[in-house]
Amino acid sequence: DELLGKSDEVKLQIERSKRIKDGDAFVGEPDELKAAHLGWRPSGPDEGNERVDEKAWREVEIKTWSITPEGFVIPETKKVRYHVPLAVEKRGYASAFEAYLRKGKSELGPNDRKDLAEGTDTAGGFLVPEDYQVELIKKIATLATVRQYARVAPTSRDVAQWPKISYTTDDKYTSGVNITWAGETPASTAHRVTDPIFGMYSIPVHTAMASMPISLNLLEDSAFDIVGISQDLFAEAFALGENDKFWNGSGTGPRGIITAAEGSTTDSDHIECISEATAQTMTADELIDVCYSLPAQYERNAKWFMNKSTEKAIRKLTSTGGDYLWPIIPQVGNLGAAPRMLFEFPVVRDEFVPDAAGSASKVAVIFGDLKGYLILDRVGLSVQRVSEPYVEQNCMVLLGRKRVGGQVIEPWRMKGYKTLAST
């Protein structure tokens, strides 16, 4: 026992030395690599990364639906595997967290205080209980569209740099490195690339916050599940809030897809758009142009993204004979819902995509593969109880916080359809 105890002490000293070494390495980095975005401080090594048991998986079932080419809705059940932080796996953490929400830290017993102290994250808040996180994952998957189709990657810093190959000449080659057919004595530079090949994207991570005041009387006396209600409200706020920015963000937060499509053609993330020929007049020919402007190699995962009003306007397009160009009744027995397919590609509704109707010029349809949009997850959702400043008002505030970034990194995977302002 004595030898094992000394061994544990040596292990702790080794771990402490590693942390000090990582901290020294972080401090010694050039300042330009640690520049915080919009005044936020740089992130320290492993900040916000909770310890998990990498050999222990948890699994949860999520109910989803798929639509066949004939328009039939088929319910499905998918299994998602995930890690759970060690701090919140401890027995009694969930009940301690609920007691913390209802009464505050000052009213907790010593055991509950210890449970919550072990679950404290580096930002000073408390990680949500295990079942809270499971529900949040489910809510994001059902309320938002961008996250489930985009490229999602974790990061441990406040700015992530992604290298890229700079090439805009055509859609057939990856870069400007092409062969040159020459004679026996070719010119020395006839086959040399003249333009720079490599470039860099710098994608900042932003902080999203939401707060909710709750009466102390309600917390003390309510018979319903306060944690469950808080879960629904915070899940909705963060799922819809980040999804809005993924589409329409201008840079104060993630830079959105629509913003990239409406930006200058000289922007590195600019998405090419097909514009209406006549203001407020959508035509089938223009939609065909959008569809066939996407390079063939990106069609495998291509989809149409629009809101319901825009989809309705497209469904109302008719030929000179009055027939709908997008058939209302499928070909199988004249029964069932109309297929959600346009030119053989699925249609995904998202109400945060701008409406085609109105007087403003806007990008109302995005067609392509959303893997060209990168979402960076820095720190997941945490919830903190703030009571002292509001005690005289007989209430407290639940504060939710999350750090995430987003930007178009492969604009060639998507094309847009832009309406013109009415005259």
Tab-separated table of C-alpha atoms in Angstrom:
chain	number	residue	atom	x	y	z
A	1	ASP	CA	0.000	0.000	0.000
A	2	GLU	CA	2.840	2.380	0.830
A	3	LEU	CA	4.541	1.749	-2.513
A	4	LEU	CA	1.266	2.215	-4.392
A	5	GLY	CA	0.683	5.466	-2.555
A	6	LYS	CA	4.129	6.744	-3.570
A	7	SER	CA	3.416	5.645	-7.125
A	8	ASP	CA	0.255	7.753	-7.155
A	9	GLU	CA	2.235	10.743	-5.915
A	10	VAL	CA	4.773	10.300	-8.728
A	11	LYS	CA	1.957	10.088	-11.277
A	12	LEU	CA	0.467	13.327	-9.981
A	13	GLN	CA	3.856	15.036	-10.181
A	14	ILE	CA	4.316	13.841	-13.774
A	15	GLU	CA	0.848	15.082	-14.752
A	16	ARG	CA	1.486	18.436	-13.057
A	17	SER	CA	4.819	18.778	-14.875
A	18	LYS	CA	3.119	18.094	-18.212
A	19	ARG	CA	0.549	20.802	-17.548
A	20	ILE	CA	3.269	23.294	-16.614
A	21	LYS	CA	5.186	22.386	-19.766
A	22	ASP	CA	2.079	22.843	-21.943
A	23	GLY	CA	1.412	26.192	-20.304
A	24	ASP	CA	5.000	27.357	-20.894
A	25	ALA	CA	4.772	26.258	-24.525
A	26	PHE	CA	1.519	28.189	-24.936
A	27	VAL	CA	2.994	31.348	-23.406
A	28	GLY	CA	6.046	31.036	-25.629
A	29	GLU	CA	4.074	30.981	-28.867
A	30	PRO	CA	4.204	34.078	-31.133
A	31	ASP	CA	1.540	36.625	-30.261
A	32	GLU	CA	-0.011	36.525	-33.716
A	33	LEU	CA	-0.942	32.871	-33.192
A	34	LYS	CA	-2.777	33.686	-29.968
A	35	ALA	CA	-4.584	36.821	-31.103
A	36	ALA	CA	-8.076	36.766	-29.673
A	37	HIS	CA	-11.001	37.683	-31.922
A	38	LEU	CA	-13.112	40.720	-31.025
A	39	GLY	CA	-11.405	41.180	-27.688
A	40	TRP	CA	-11.816	37.635	-26.323
A	41	ARG	CA	-8.735	36.230	-24.611
A	42	PRO	CA	-6.836	33.308	-26.162
A	43	SER	CA	-7.757	29.828	-25.024
A	44	GLY	CA	-5.318	27.934	-22.849
A	45	PRO	CA	-4.156	24.359	-23.535
A	46	ASP	CA	-7.084	21.921	-23.325
A	47	GLU	CA	-9.367	24.631	-21.955
A	48	GLY	CA	-12.958	23.434	-21.936
A	49	ASN	CA	-12.059	19.832	-22.736
A	50	GLU	CA	-13.511	17.631	-20.013
A	51	ARG	CA	-11.887	14.284	-19.164
A	52	VAL	CA	-13.745	11.299	-20.605
A	53	ASP	CA	-13.306	7.546	-20.467
A	54	GLU	CA	-12.308	6.824	-24.073
A	55	LYS	CA	-13.065	3.122	-23.663
A	56	ALA	CA	-16.575	3.652	-22.325
A	57	TRP	CA	-19.223	4.448	-24.936
A	58	ARG	CA	-22.807	5.479	-24.332
A	59	GLU	CA	-25.507	4.978	-26.925
A	60	VAL	CA	-28.813	6.765	-27.468
A	61	GLU	CA	-31.575	6.180	-30.021
A	62	ILE	CA	-32.848	9.144	-32.057
A	63	LYS	CA	-36.070	8.999	-34.049
A	64	THR	CA	-35.827	10.460	-37.554
A	65	TRP	CA	-37.759	10.303	-40.813
A	66	SER	CA	-36.742	9.784	-44.422
A	67	ILE	CA	-38.683	10.546	-47.596
A	68	THR	CA	-38.621	8.139	-50.523
A	69	PRO	CA	-38.414	9.415	-54.119
A	70	GLU	CA	-42.142	8.655	-54.346
A	71	GLY	CA	-42.860	11.026	-51.457
A	72	PHE	CA	-43.634	8.500	-48.710
A	73	VAL	CA	-42.472	9.252	-45.166
A	74	ILE	CA	-40.666	6.362	-43.460
A	75	PRO	CA	-39.879	6.524	-39.717
A	76	GLU	CA	-36.380	5.480	-38.776
A	77	THR	CA	-34.389	5.021	-35.592
A	78	LYS	CA	-30.691	5.897	-35.554
A	79	LYS	CA	-28.210	5.091	-32.811
A	80	VAL	CA	-25.657	7.703	-31.784
A	81	ARG	CA	-22.587	6.772	-29.722
A	82	TYR	CA	-20.907	9.375	-27.557
A	83	HIS	CA	-18.552	9.914	-24.625
A	84	VAL	CA	-19.769	11.313	-21.298
A	85	PRO	CA	-17.471	13.471	-19.110
A	86	LEU	CA	-16.208	11.573	-16.100
A	87	ALA	CA	-17.242	14.379	-13.756
A	88	VAL	CA	-20.960	14.020	-14.511
A	89	GLU	CA	-20.970	10.215	-14.485
A	90	LYS	CA	-20.632	10.174	-10.721
A	91	ARG	CA	-23.668	8.900	-8.848
A	92	GLY	CA	-25.746	11.720	-7.402
A	93	TYR	CA	-24.607	14.438	-9.833
A	94	ALA	CA	-27.996	14.798	-11.566
A	95	SER	CA	-29.874	15.240	-8.267
A	96	ALA	CA	-27.200	17.632	-6.985
A	97	PHE	CA	-27.529	19.718	-10.144
A	98	GLU	CA	-31.308	19.981	-9.742
A	99	ALA	CA	-30.874	21.009	-6.100
A	100	TYR	CA	-28.389	23.640	-7.249
A	101	LEU	CA	-30.906	25.073	-9.725
A	102	ARG	CA	-33.683	25.180	-7.134
A	103	LYS	CA	-31.836	26.533	-4.080
A	104	GLY	CA	-28.405	27.745	-5.122
A	105	LYS	CA	-24.990	26.608	-3.962
A	106	SER	CA	-25.237	28.156	-0.481
A	107	GLU	CA	-28.154	25.859	0.466
A	108	LEU	CA	-26.523	22.609	-0.649
A	109	GLY	CA	-25.191	19.947	1.696
A	110	PRO	CA	-21.519	18.932	1.750
A	111	ASN	CA	-22.015	15.868	-0.473
A	112	ASP	CA	-23.897	17.811	-3.152
A	113	ARG	CA	-21.243	20.542	-3.024
A	114	LYS	CA	-18.548	17.943	-3.621
A	115	ASP	CA	-20.433	16.412	-6.582
A	116	LEU	CA	-20.860	19.790	-8.247
A	117	ALA	CA	-17.289	20.887	-7.511
A	118	GLU	CA	-15.983	17.844	-9.395
A	119	GLY	CA	-18.216	18.771	-12.346
A	120	THR	CA	-17.112	22.422	-12.529
A	121	ASP	CA	-15.825	23.337	-15.987
A	122	THR	CA	-12.997	25.737	-16.775
A	123	ALA	CA	-15.404	28.579	-17.601
A	124	GLY	CA	-16.845	28.626	-14.064
A	125	GLY	CA	-20.251	27.130	-14.889
A	126	PHE	CA	-21.643	23.652	-14.301
A	127	LEU	CA	-21.903	21.060	-17.023
A	128	VAL	CA	-25.434	19.921	-17.641
A	129	PRO	CA	-26.396	16.433	-16.417
A	130	GLU	CA	-26.044	13.421	-18.694
A	131	ASP	CA	-29.710	13.262	-19.734
A	132	TYR	CA	-29.642	17.033	-20.437
A	133	GLN	CA	-26.848	16.608	-22.982
A	134	VAL	CA	-28.606	13.698	-24.666
A	135	GLU	CA	-31.738	15.767	-25.191
A	136	LEU	CA	-29.738	18.739	-26.446
A	137	ILE	CA	-28.112	16.594	-29.140
A	138	LYS	CA	-31.533	15.393	-30.228
A	139	LYS	CA	-33.028	18.888	-30.272
A	140	ILE	CA	-30.232	20.302	-32.431
A	141	ALA	CA	-30.624	17.460	-34.908
A	142	THR	CA	-34.349	18.121	-35.327
A	143	LEU	CA	-34.562	21.916	-35.153
A	144	ALA	CA	-31.600	22.867	-37.352
A	145	THR	CA	-30.612	21.833	-40.880
A	146	VAL	CA	-27.147	23.287	-41.427
A	147	ARG	CA	-25.363	21.356	-38.676
A	148	GLN	CA	-26.531	17.943	-39.879
A	149	TYR	CA	-25.399	18.567	-43.466
A	150	ALA	CA	-22.291	20.724	-42.914
A	151	ARG	CA	-18.774	19.670	-41.992
A	152	VAL	CA	-18.365	19.760	-38.194
A	153	ALA	CA	-14.953	19.715	-36.504
A	154	PRO	CA	-13.704	20.331	-32.937
A	155	THR	CA	-11.031	22.901	-32.088
A	156	SER	CA	-9.019	23.759	-28.975
A	157	ARG	CA	-8.239	27.377	-29.883
A	158	ASP	CA	-10.122	30.624	-30.474
A	159	VAL	CA	-9.018	30.764	-34.143
A	160	ALA	CA	-8.635	27.739	-36.420
A	161	GLN	CA	-6.509	27.906	-39.551
A	162	TRP	CA	-7.332	25.622	-42.468
A	163	PRO	CA	-4.954	25.442	-45.445
A	164	LYS	CA	-6.453	25.514	-48.921
A	165	ILE	CA	-5.437	25.261	-52.563
A	166	SER	CA	-6.099	28.497	-54.442
A	167	TYR	CA	-7.414	27.794	-57.912
A	168	THR	CA	-10.325	29.484	-59.737
A	169	THR	CA	-9.551	28.964	-63.416
A	170	ASP	CA	-11.986	26.086	-63.971
A	171	ASP	CA	-13.942	23.322	-62.206
A	172	LYS	CA	-12.101	20.386	-63.753
A	173	TYR	CA	-8.718	20.602	-62.048
A	174	THR	CA	-7.819	20.933	-58.377
A	175	SER	CA	-4.908	23.335	-58.856
A	176	GLY	CA	-2.904	25.161	-61.507
A	177	VAL	CA	-0.468	22.255	-61.759
A	178	ASN	CA	-1.108	20.994	-65.301
A	179	ILE	CA	1.027	19.148	-67.799
A	180	THR	CA	2.541	20.890	-70.810
A	181	TRP	CA	3.226	19.034	-74.051
A	182	ALA	CA	6.603	20.063	-75.352
A	183	GLY	CA	9.193	19.075	-77.901
A	184	GLU	CA	12.622	17.614	-77.342
A	185	THR	CA	13.995	20.889	-75.925
A	186	PRO	CA	11.133	22.644	-74.064
A	187	ALA	CA	11.347	26.148	-72.691
A	188	SER	CA	12.619	26.070	-69.132
A	189	THR	CA	9.507	27.666	-67.634
A	190	ALA	CA	6.818	26.514	-70.045
A	191	HIS	CA	5.372	24.062	-67.522
A	192	ARG	CA	5.728	26.178	-64.389
A	193	VAL	CA	2.770	27.317	-62.310
A	194	THR	CA	2.604	31.107	-62.217
A	195	ASP	CA	-0.046	31.615	-59.520
A	196	PRO	CA	0.361	30.837	-55.791
A	197	ILE	CA	-0.899	27.334	-55.069
A	198	PHE	CA	-1.588	27.377	-51.336
A	199	GLY	CA	-3.643	29.720	-49.173
A	200	MET	CA	-5.132	29.791	-45.680
A	201	TYR	CA	-8.539	30.244	-44.057
A	202	SER	CA	-8.602	31.750	-40.553
A	203	ILE	CA	-11.911	30.898	-38.862
A	204	PRO	CA	-12.624	32.606	-35.512
A	205	VAL	CA	-14.614	30.991	-32.704
A	206	HIS	CA	-17.447	33.097	-31.244
A	207	THR	CA	-19.297	32.980	-27.941
A	208	ALA	CA	-23.096	32.596	-27.799
A	209	MET	CA	-25.005	33.316	-24.580
A	210	ALA	CA	-28.634	33.148	-23.461
A	211	SER	CA	-30.179	33.855	-20.069
A	212	MET	CA	-33.507	33.070	-18.448
A	213	PRO	CA	-34.853	34.659	-15.219
A	214	ILE	CA	-36.833	32.382	-12.890
A	215	SER	CA	-38.785	33.288	-9.762
A	216	LEU	CA	-37.353	31.861	-6.535
A	217	ASN	CA	-40.883	31.003	-5.411
A	218	LEU	CA	-41.363	28.960	-8.565
A	219	LEU	CA	-38.102	27.094	-8.000
A	220	GLU	CA	-38.966	26.331	-4.383
A	221	ASP	CA	-42.619	25.370	-4.785
A	222	SER	CA	-43.075	24.029	-8.314
A	223	ALA	CA	-44.112	20.410	-8.743
A	224	PHE	CA	-43.098	20.168	-12.426
A	225	ASP	CA	-39.646	19.461	-13.830
A	226	ILE	CA	-37.739	22.763	-13.813
A	227	VAL	CA	-34.686	21.114	-15.356
A	228	GLY	CA	-36.767	19.686	-18.201
A	229	ILE	CA	-38.427	23.015	-18.982
A	230	SER	CA	-35.041	24.769	-18.919
A	231	GLN	CA	-33.703	22.095	-21.238
A	232	ASP	CA	-36.364	22.749	-23.869
A	233	LEU	CA	-35.951	26.523	-23.785
A	234	PHE	CA	-32.167	26.534	-23.943
A	235	ALA	CA	-32.130	23.827	-26.621
A	236	GLU	CA	-34.481	25.882	-28.788
A	237	ALA	CA	-32.537	29.111	-28.242
A	238	PHE	CA	-29.121	27.682	-29.113
A	239	ALA	CA	-30.297	25.412	-31.953
A	240	LEU	CA	-32.232	28.133	-33.746
A	241	GLY	CA	-29.774	30.904	-32.853
A	242	GLU	CA	-26.734	29.164	-34.296
A	243	ASN	CA	-28.699	27.914	-37.312
A	244	ASP	CA	-29.727	31.501	-38.101
A	245	LYS	CA	-26.088	32.601	-38.003
A	246	PHE	CA	-24.979	29.637	-40.140
A	247	TRP	CA	-27.262	31.004	-42.857
A	248	ASN	CA	-27.313	34.781	-42.329
A	249	GLY	CA	-24.403	35.640	-40.007
A	250	SER	CA	-22.422	38.679	-41.111
A	251	GLY	CA	-19.279	38.072	-39.009
A	252	THR	CA	-20.510	39.081	-35.532
A	253	GLY	CA	-20.805	35.408	-34.847
A	254	PRO	CA	-20.325	32.729	-37.543
A	255	ARG	CA	-20.256	34.011	-41.126
A	256	GLY	CA	-23.277	32.611	-42.950
A	257	ILE	CA	-23.850	30.880	-46.251
A	258	ILE	CA	-26.291	33.511	-47.543
A	259	THR	CA	-23.812	36.259	-46.611
A	260	ALA	CA	-21.114	34.493	-48.633
A	261	ALA	CA	-23.475	34.197	-51.623
A	262	GLU	CA	-24.415	37.885	-51.478
A	263	GLY	CA	-20.837	39.085	-50.896
A	264	SER	CA	-18.305	40.394	-53.353
A	265	THR	CA	-17.029	38.087	-56.076
A	266	THR	CA	-13.509	38.823	-54.817
A	267	ASP	CA	-14.235	37.260	-51.400
A	268	SER	CA	-12.503	33.920	-50.868
A	269	ASP	CA	-15.782	32.363	-49.658
A	270	HIS	CA	-18.026	33.817	-52.394
A	271	ILE	CA	-20.732	31.452	-53.696
A	272	GLU	CA	-21.648	31.949	-57.364
A	273	CYS	CA	-25.293	32.900	-57.949
A	274	ILE	CA	-27.731	32.811	-60.852
A	275	SER	CA	-29.940	35.931	-60.806
A	276	GLU	CA	-33.502	36.448	-61.986
A	277	ALA	CA	-33.801	37.942	-65.441
A	278	THR	CA	-36.894	39.933	-64.426
A	279	ALA	CA	-37.558	41.318	-60.961
A	280	GLN	CA	-39.820	39.119	-58.818
A	281	THR	CA	-40.352	36.646	-61.676
A	282	MET	CA	-39.060	33.151	-60.999
A	283	THR	CA	-38.763	30.823	-63.993
A	284	ALA	CA	-38.065	27.123	-64.414
A	285	ASP	CA	-35.241	27.892	-66.854
A	286	GLU	CA	-33.403	29.862	-64.157
A	287	LEU	CA	-33.733	27.008	-61.665
A	288	ILE	CA	-32.372	24.607	-64.294
A	289	ASP	CA	-29.417	26.965	-64.766
A	290	VAL	CA	-28.746	26.850	-61.022
A	291	CYS	CA	-28.911	23.054	-60.990
A	292	TYR	CA	-26.582	22.571	-63.937
A	293	SER	CA	-24.097	25.245	-62.843
A	294	LEU	CA	-22.911	22.941	-60.032
A	295	PRO	CA	-19.837	20.908	-61.074
A	296	ALA	CA	-20.711	17.266	-61.654
A	297	GLN	CA	-18.350	15.957	-58.959
A	298	TYR	CA	-20.421	17.604	-56.188
A	299	GLU	CA	-23.837	16.294	-57.231
A	300	ARG	CA	-23.697	13.122	-55.110
A	301	ASN	CA	-24.677	14.926	-51.870
A	302	ALA	CA	-26.370	17.939	-53.463
A	303	LYS	CA	-29.687	19.235	-52.100
A	304	TRP	CA	-31.963	22.233	-52.521
A	305	PHE	CA	-32.260	24.514	-49.453
A	306	MET	CA	-35.131	26.997	-49.282
A	307	ASN	CA	-37.979	28.053	-47.018
A	308	LYS	CA	-41.549	26.864	-47.382
A	309	SER	CA	-42.803	30.042	-49.111
A	310	THR	CA	-40.140	29.779	-51.800
A	311	GLU	CA	-40.950	26.107	-52.312
A	312	LYS	CA	-44.613	27.023	-52.743
A	313	ALA	CA	-43.723	29.619	-55.392
A	314	ILE	CA	-41.697	27.017	-57.325
A	315	ARG	CA	-44.531	24.469	-57.113
A	316	LYS	CA	-46.886	27.039	-58.673
A	317	LEU	CA	-44.766	27.440	-61.810
A	318	THR	CA	-46.842	26.344	-64.812
A	319	SER	CA	-46.374	25.781	-68.510
A	320	THR	CA	-48.167	27.773	-71.190
A	321	GLY	CA	-50.863	25.096	-71.108
A	322	GLY	CA	-51.453	25.594	-67.387
A	323	ASP	CA	-49.821	22.344	-66.249
A	324	TYR	CA	-47.662	22.435	-63.136
A	325	LEU	CA	-43.977	22.008	-63.976
A	326	TRP	CA	-43.389	20.374	-60.585
A	327	PRO	CA	-46.078	17.635	-60.544
A	328	ILE	CA	-48.417	17.667	-57.574
A	329	ILE	CA	-49.440	13.990	-57.818
A	330	PRO	CA	-46.692	11.345	-57.940
A	331	GLN	CA	-46.646	8.708	-60.643
A	332	VAL	CA	-47.430	5.763	-58.312
A	333	GLY	CA	-51.185	5.182	-58.274
A	334	ASN	CA	-52.075	8.911	-58.029
A	335	LEU	CA	-51.946	8.585	-54.230
A	336	GLY	CA	-49.629	9.917	-51.530
A	337	ALA	CA	-47.738	13.147	-51.011
A	338	ALA	CA	-45.890	14.885	-53.804
A	339	PRO	CA	-42.201	13.892	-53.859
A	340	ARG	CA	-39.822	16.396	-52.246
A	341	MET	CA	-37.456	16.158	-55.217
A	342	LEU	CA	-36.591	18.924	-57.657
A	343	PHE	CA	-34.671	17.828	-60.783
A	344	GLU	CA	-33.982	14.512	-58.986
A	345	PHE	CA	-32.373	16.234	-55.964
A	346	PRO	CA	-33.937	16.375	-52.448
A	347	VAL	CA	-35.513	19.598	-51.178
A	348	VAL	CA	-34.731	20.631	-47.586
A	349	ARG	CA	-36.848	23.310	-45.929
A	350	ASP	CA	-35.238	25.830	-43.598
A	351	GLU	CA	-37.168	28.886	-42.510
A	352	PHE	CA	-33.966	30.881	-41.922
A	353	VAL	CA	-33.250	30.939	-45.651
A	354	PRO	CA	-34.619	34.278	-46.984
A	355	ASP	CA	-38.014	34.372	-48.689
A	356	ALA	CA	-38.121	34.784	-52.466
A	357	ALA	CA	-41.129	37.130	-52.200
A	358	GLY	CA	-40.745	40.783	-51.251
A	359	SER	CA	-39.136	43.943	-52.537
A	360	ALA	CA	-35.498	43.294	-51.597
A	361	SER	CA	-32.814	41.615	-53.671
A	362	LYS	CA	-31.770	38.441	-51.857
A	363	VAL	CA	-30.437	34.908	-52.229
A	364	ALA	CA	-33.505	32.702	-51.685
A	365	VAL	CA	-32.251	29.274	-52.808
A	366	ILE	CA	-28.999	27.416	-52.142
A	367	PHE	CA	-28.246	24.284	-54.153
A	368	GLY	CA	-25.317	21.974	-53.532
A	369	ASP	CA	-23.386	20.105	-50.856
A	370	LEU	CA	-23.277	21.827	-47.456
A	371	LYS	CA	-20.033	19.993	-46.628
A	372	GLY	CA	-18.488	23.140	-48.061
A	373	TYR	CA	-19.515	24.912	-44.835
A	374	LEU	CA	-17.350	24.299	-41.754
A	375	ILE	CA	-18.710	24.421	-38.185
A	376	LEU	CA	-16.108	24.623	-35.406
A	377	ASP	CA	-17.158	23.447	-31.937
A	378	ARG	CA	-14.920	24.885	-29.200
A	379	VAL	CA	-16.903	24.507	-25.935
A	380	GLY	CA	-20.307	22.822	-25.638
A	381	LEU	CA	-23.334	24.252	-23.892
A	382	SER	CA	-22.913	24.957	-20.155
A	383	VAL	CA	-25.446	26.377	-17.699
A	384	GLN	CA	-24.659	28.634	-14.731
A	385	ARG	CA	-26.966	29.843	-11.964
A	386	VAL	CA	-26.585	33.569	-11.159
A	387	SER	CA	-28.508	34.616	-8.050
A	388	GLU	CA	-26.712	37.312	-6.028
A	389	PRO	CA	-27.399	40.363	-8.262
A	390	TYR	CA	-31.126	39.506	-8.449
A	391	VAL	CA	-31.898	38.359	-4.904
A	392	GLU	CA	-33.761	41.596	-4.070
A	393	GLN	CA	-36.050	40.908	-7.020
A	394	ASN	CA	-36.862	37.442	-5.660
A	395	CYS	CA	-35.453	35.698	-8.713
A	396	MET	CA	-32.319	34.190	-10.195
A	397	VAL	CA	-31.004	33.853	-13.747
A	398	LEU	CA	-29.915	30.741	-15.622
A	399	LEU	CA	-27.101	31.634	-18.025
A	400	GLY	CA	-26.342	29.371	-20.982
A	401	ARG	CA	-23.063	29.663	-22.881
A	402	LYS	CA	-21.531	28.005	-25.932
A	403	ARG	CA	-18.537	28.700	-28.196
A	404	VAL	CA	-18.840	27.912	-31.902
A	405	GLY	CA	-17.565	29.224	-35.240
A	406	GLY	CA	-18.613	28.807	-38.863
A	407	GLN	CA	-17.573	29.810	-42.370
A	408	VAL	CA	-17.802	28.696	-46.004
A	409	ILE	CA	-14.482	27.049	-46.903
A	410	GLU	CA	-15.447	25.358	-50.186
A	411	PRO	CA	-17.780	27.760	-52.023
A	412	TRP	CA	-17.510	25.721	-55.217
A	413	ARG	CA	-19.677	23.014	-53.622
A	414	MET	CA	-22.726	25.345	-53.651
A	415	LYS	CA	-24.636	27.608	-56.026
A	416	GLY	CA	-27.261	30.243	-55.249
A	417	TYR	CA	-30.389	31.674	-56.837
A	418	LYS	CA	-30.834	35.404	-56.336
A	419	THR	CA	-34.079	37.321	-56.701
A	420	LEU	CA	-34.141	40.919	-57.904
A	421	ALA	CA	-35.755	43.861	-56.155
A	422	SER	CA	-39.210	44.744	-57.463
A	423	THR	CA	-39.431	47.873	-59.581
